[in-house]
Coordinates of C-alpha atoms and ligand atoms in Angstrom, one line a residue:
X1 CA 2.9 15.9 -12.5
X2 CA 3.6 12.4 -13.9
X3 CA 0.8 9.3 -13.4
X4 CA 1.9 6.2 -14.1
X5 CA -0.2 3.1 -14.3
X6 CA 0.2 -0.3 -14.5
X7 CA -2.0 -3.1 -16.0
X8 CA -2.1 -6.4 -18.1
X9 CA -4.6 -4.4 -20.1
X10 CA -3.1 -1.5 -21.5
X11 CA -5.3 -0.9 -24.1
X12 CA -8.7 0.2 -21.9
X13 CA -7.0 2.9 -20.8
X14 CA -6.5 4.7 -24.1
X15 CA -9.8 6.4 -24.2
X16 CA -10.1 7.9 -21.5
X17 CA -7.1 9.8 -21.5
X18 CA -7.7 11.1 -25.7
X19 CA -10.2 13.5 -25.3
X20 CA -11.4 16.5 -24.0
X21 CA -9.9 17.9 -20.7
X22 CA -7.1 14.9 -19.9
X23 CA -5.8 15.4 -24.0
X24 CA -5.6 18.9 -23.2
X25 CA -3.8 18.7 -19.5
X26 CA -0.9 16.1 -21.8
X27 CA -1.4 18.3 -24.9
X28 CA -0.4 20.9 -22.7
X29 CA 2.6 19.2 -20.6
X30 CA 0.4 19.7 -17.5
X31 CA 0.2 16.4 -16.8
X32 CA 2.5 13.0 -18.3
X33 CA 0.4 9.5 -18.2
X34 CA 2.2 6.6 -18.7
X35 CA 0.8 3.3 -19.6
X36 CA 2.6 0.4 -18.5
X37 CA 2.2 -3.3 -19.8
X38 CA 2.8 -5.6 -16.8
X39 CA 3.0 -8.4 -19.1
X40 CA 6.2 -7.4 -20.5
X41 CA 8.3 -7.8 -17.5
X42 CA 6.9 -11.4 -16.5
X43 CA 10.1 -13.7 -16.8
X44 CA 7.8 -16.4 -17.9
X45 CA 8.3 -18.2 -20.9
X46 CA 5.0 -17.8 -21.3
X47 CA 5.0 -14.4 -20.0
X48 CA 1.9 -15.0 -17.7
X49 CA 1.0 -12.9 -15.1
X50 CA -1.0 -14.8 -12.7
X51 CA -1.5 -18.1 -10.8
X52 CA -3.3 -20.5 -8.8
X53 CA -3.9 -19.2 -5.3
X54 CA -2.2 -21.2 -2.8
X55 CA -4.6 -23.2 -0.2
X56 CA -7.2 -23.6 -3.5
X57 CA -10.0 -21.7 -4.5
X58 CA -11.6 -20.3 -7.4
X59 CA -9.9 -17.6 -9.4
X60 CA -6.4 -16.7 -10.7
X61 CA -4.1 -14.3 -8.3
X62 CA -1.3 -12.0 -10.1
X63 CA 2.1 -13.2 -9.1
X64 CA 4.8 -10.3 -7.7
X65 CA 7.5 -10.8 -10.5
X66 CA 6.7 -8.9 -13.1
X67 CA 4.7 -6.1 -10.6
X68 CA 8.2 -5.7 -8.7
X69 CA 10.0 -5.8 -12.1
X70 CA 7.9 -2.6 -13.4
X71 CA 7.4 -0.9 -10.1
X72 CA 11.3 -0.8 -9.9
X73 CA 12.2 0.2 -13.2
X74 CA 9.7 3.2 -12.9
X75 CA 11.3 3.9 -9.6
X76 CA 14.7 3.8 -11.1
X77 CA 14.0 6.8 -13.6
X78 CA 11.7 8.7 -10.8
X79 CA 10.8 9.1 -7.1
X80 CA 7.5 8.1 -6.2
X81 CA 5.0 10.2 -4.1
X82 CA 2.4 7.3 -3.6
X83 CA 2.1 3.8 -5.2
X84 CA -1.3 3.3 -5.4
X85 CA -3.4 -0.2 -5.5
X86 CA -6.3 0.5 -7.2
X87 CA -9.0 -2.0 -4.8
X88 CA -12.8 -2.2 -3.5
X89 CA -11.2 -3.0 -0.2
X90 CA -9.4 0.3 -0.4
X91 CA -10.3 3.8 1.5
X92 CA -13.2 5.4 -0.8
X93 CA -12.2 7.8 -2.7
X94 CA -13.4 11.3 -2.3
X95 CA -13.3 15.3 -3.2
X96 CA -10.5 15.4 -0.4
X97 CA -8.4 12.5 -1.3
X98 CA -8.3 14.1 -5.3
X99 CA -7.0 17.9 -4.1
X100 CA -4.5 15.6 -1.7
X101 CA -3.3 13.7 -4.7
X102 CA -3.1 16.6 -7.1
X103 CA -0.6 17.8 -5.1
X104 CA 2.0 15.2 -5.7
X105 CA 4.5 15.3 -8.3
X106 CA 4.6 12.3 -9.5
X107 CA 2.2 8.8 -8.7
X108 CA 1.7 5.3 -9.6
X109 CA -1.6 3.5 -9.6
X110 CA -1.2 -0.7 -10.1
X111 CA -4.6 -2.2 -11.6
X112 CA -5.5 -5.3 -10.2
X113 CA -7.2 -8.3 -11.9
X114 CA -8.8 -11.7 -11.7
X115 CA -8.5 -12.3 -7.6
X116 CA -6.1 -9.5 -7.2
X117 CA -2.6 -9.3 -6.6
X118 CA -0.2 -11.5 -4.1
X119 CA -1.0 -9.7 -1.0
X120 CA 2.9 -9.4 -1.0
X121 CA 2.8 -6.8 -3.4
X122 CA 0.3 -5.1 -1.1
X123 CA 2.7 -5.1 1.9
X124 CA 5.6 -4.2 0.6
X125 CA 5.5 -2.4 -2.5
X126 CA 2.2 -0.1 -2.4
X127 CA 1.5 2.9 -0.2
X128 CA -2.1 3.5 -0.6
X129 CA -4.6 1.4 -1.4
X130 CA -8.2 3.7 -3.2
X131 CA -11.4 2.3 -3.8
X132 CA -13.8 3.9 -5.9
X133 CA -16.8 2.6 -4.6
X134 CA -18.5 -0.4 -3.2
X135 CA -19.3 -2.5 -6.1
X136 CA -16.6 -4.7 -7.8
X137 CA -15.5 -4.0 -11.7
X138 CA -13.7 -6.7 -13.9
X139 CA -10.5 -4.7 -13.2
X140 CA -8.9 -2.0 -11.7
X141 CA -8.7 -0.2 -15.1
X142 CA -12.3 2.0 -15.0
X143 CA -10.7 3.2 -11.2
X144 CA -7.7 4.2 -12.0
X145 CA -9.1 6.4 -14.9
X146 CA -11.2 7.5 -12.5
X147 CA -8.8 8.3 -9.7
X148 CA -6.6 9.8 -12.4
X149 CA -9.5 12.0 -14.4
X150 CA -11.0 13.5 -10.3
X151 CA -6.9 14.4 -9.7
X152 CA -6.1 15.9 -13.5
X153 CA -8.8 18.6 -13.6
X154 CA -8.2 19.9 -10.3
X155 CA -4.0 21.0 -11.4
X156 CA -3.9 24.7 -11.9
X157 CA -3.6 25.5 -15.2
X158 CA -6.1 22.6 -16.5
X159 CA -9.8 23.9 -16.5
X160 CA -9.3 27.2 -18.7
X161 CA -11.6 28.8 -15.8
X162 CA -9.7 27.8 -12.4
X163 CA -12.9 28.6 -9.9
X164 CA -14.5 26.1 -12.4
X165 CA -13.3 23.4 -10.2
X166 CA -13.6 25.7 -6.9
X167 CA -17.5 25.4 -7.8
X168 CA -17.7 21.7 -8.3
X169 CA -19.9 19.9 -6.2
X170 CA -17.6 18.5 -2.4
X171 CA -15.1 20.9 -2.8
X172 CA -16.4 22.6 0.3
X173 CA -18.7 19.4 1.5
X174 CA -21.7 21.1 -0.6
X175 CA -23.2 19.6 -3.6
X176 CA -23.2 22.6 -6.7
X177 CA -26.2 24.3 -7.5
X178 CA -28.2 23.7 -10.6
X179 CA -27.4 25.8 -13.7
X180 CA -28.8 26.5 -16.7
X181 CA -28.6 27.7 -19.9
X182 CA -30.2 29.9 -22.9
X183 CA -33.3 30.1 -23.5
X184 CA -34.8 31.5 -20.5
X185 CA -38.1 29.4 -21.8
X186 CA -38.6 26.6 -23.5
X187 CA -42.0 25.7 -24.3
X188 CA -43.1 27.6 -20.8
X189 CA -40.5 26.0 -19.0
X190 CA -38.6 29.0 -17.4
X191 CA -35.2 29.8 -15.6
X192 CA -35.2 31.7 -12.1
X193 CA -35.8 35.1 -12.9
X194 CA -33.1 36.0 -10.4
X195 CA -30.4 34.8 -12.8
X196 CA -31.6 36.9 -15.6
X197 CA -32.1 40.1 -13.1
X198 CA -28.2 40.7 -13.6
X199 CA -27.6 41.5 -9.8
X200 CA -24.4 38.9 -9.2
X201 CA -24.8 39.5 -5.6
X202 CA -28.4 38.0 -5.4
X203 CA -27.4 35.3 -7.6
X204 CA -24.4 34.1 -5.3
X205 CA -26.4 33.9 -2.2
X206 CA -29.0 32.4 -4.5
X207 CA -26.8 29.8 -5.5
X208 CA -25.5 29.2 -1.7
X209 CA -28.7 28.7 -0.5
X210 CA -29.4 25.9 -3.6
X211 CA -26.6 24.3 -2.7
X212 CA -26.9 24.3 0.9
X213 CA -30.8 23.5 0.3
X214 CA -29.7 20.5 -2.5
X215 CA -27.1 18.9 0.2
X216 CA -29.9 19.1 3.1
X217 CA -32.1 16.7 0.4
X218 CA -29.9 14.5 -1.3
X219 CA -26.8 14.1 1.3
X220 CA -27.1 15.3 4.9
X221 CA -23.8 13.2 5.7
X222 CA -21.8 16.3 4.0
X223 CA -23.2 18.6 6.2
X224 CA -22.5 16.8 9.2
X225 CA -18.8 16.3 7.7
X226 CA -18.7 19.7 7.4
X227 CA -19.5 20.8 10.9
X228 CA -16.9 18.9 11.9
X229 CA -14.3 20.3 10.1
Ligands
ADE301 N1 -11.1 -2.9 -8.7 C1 -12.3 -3.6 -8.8 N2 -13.3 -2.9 -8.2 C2 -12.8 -1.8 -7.8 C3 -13.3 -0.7 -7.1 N3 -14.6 -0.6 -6.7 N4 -12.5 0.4 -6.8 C4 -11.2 0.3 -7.1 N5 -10.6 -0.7 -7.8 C5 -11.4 -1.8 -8.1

């Protein structure tokens, strides 16, 4: 799978893809990310990137120029699955919308900034449009490392344990159970005996009913979503 993202920031997005799980899935040739610099194909002397908004108002508004310019020269070297605008007026991204998107071969995510981008670009260059929740950041940076880490880890081949991300929390509209780890006791603070008692039987239906008992408390929604489907 190839992700390809576009931004006038390049440089926040080098974290998150040089550790841990993402540096493995490239390390591996799982996955290719691509950053792209949206500045470089502005045509401006100045090589600016934005503008006033026409009709007035406060805040700057990225012109379509150099967004076209990089779109097309990706889409000269590959075909595009989705081109996604990364946006809090977007559909909200969930468990459902990652194991989708996993499935692609190859996607591009464009980051907004300042006011956003000419809705132009919007109607005629992006297929998807993926918020990541209802609060706004500075950018569309954060998202798309979002978007791109929730679609990564779900490729075969990327966790070293493949049910690992068959047990995550929404993958079957149930939050996961709670785990823990060795010792059994610290300081009188004790694990459920059950999963000591090595009966793995017990312990799965154990850990169904957690889960099932976890999403009744914290997010009943996902149990009603779940009925439905
Ligand atoms: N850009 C700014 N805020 C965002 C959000 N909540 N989701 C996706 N992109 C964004």
């Amino acid at each position: 799978m190839k992700i390809d993202i576009l931004t006038v920031l390049p440089k926040l997005l080098e974290g998150p893809f040089a550790d841990s799980i993402l540096k493995r899935a490239i390390d591996k040739e799982i996955v290719q990310v691509g950053v792209h610099d949206i500045r470089k194909f502005s045509k401006d002397k100045h090589q600016k990137v934005d503008d006033y908004a026409f009709g007035g108002g406060a805040g700057m508004v990225m012109t379509i120029q150099p967004i076209h310019d990089c779109i097309e020269s990706l889409k000269a070297a590959n075909e595009y699955d989705e081109i996604i605008y990364m946006t809090p007026d977007g559909e909200q991204l969930n468990q459902q919308i990652s194991n989708e998107l996993s499935m692609k071969k190859n996607i591009m995510i464009l980051c907004g900034h300042y006011k956003g981008v000419d809705q132009r670009v919007r109607d005629h260059l992006i297929t998807r449009e993926i918020s990541i929740g209802d609060y706004v950041l500075s950018g569309g940076e954060l998202a798309a490392a979002v978007l791109s880490d929730s679609i990564i880890r779900l490729i075969p081949g990327v966790l070293n344990d493949e049910t690992s991300a068959l047990s995550d929390s929404f993958q079957d509209d149930l939050l996961a159970p709670p785990v823990y780890t060795r010792p059994a006791d610290y300081n009188g603070w004790t694990v459920p005996e059950i999963l000591t008692s090595g009966h793995l039987k017990k312990i799965e239906d154990w850990r169904f009913e957690q889960s099932v008992l976890r999403t009744k408390e914290r997010r009943p929604d996902l149990l009603e979503r779940g009925k439905k489907h």
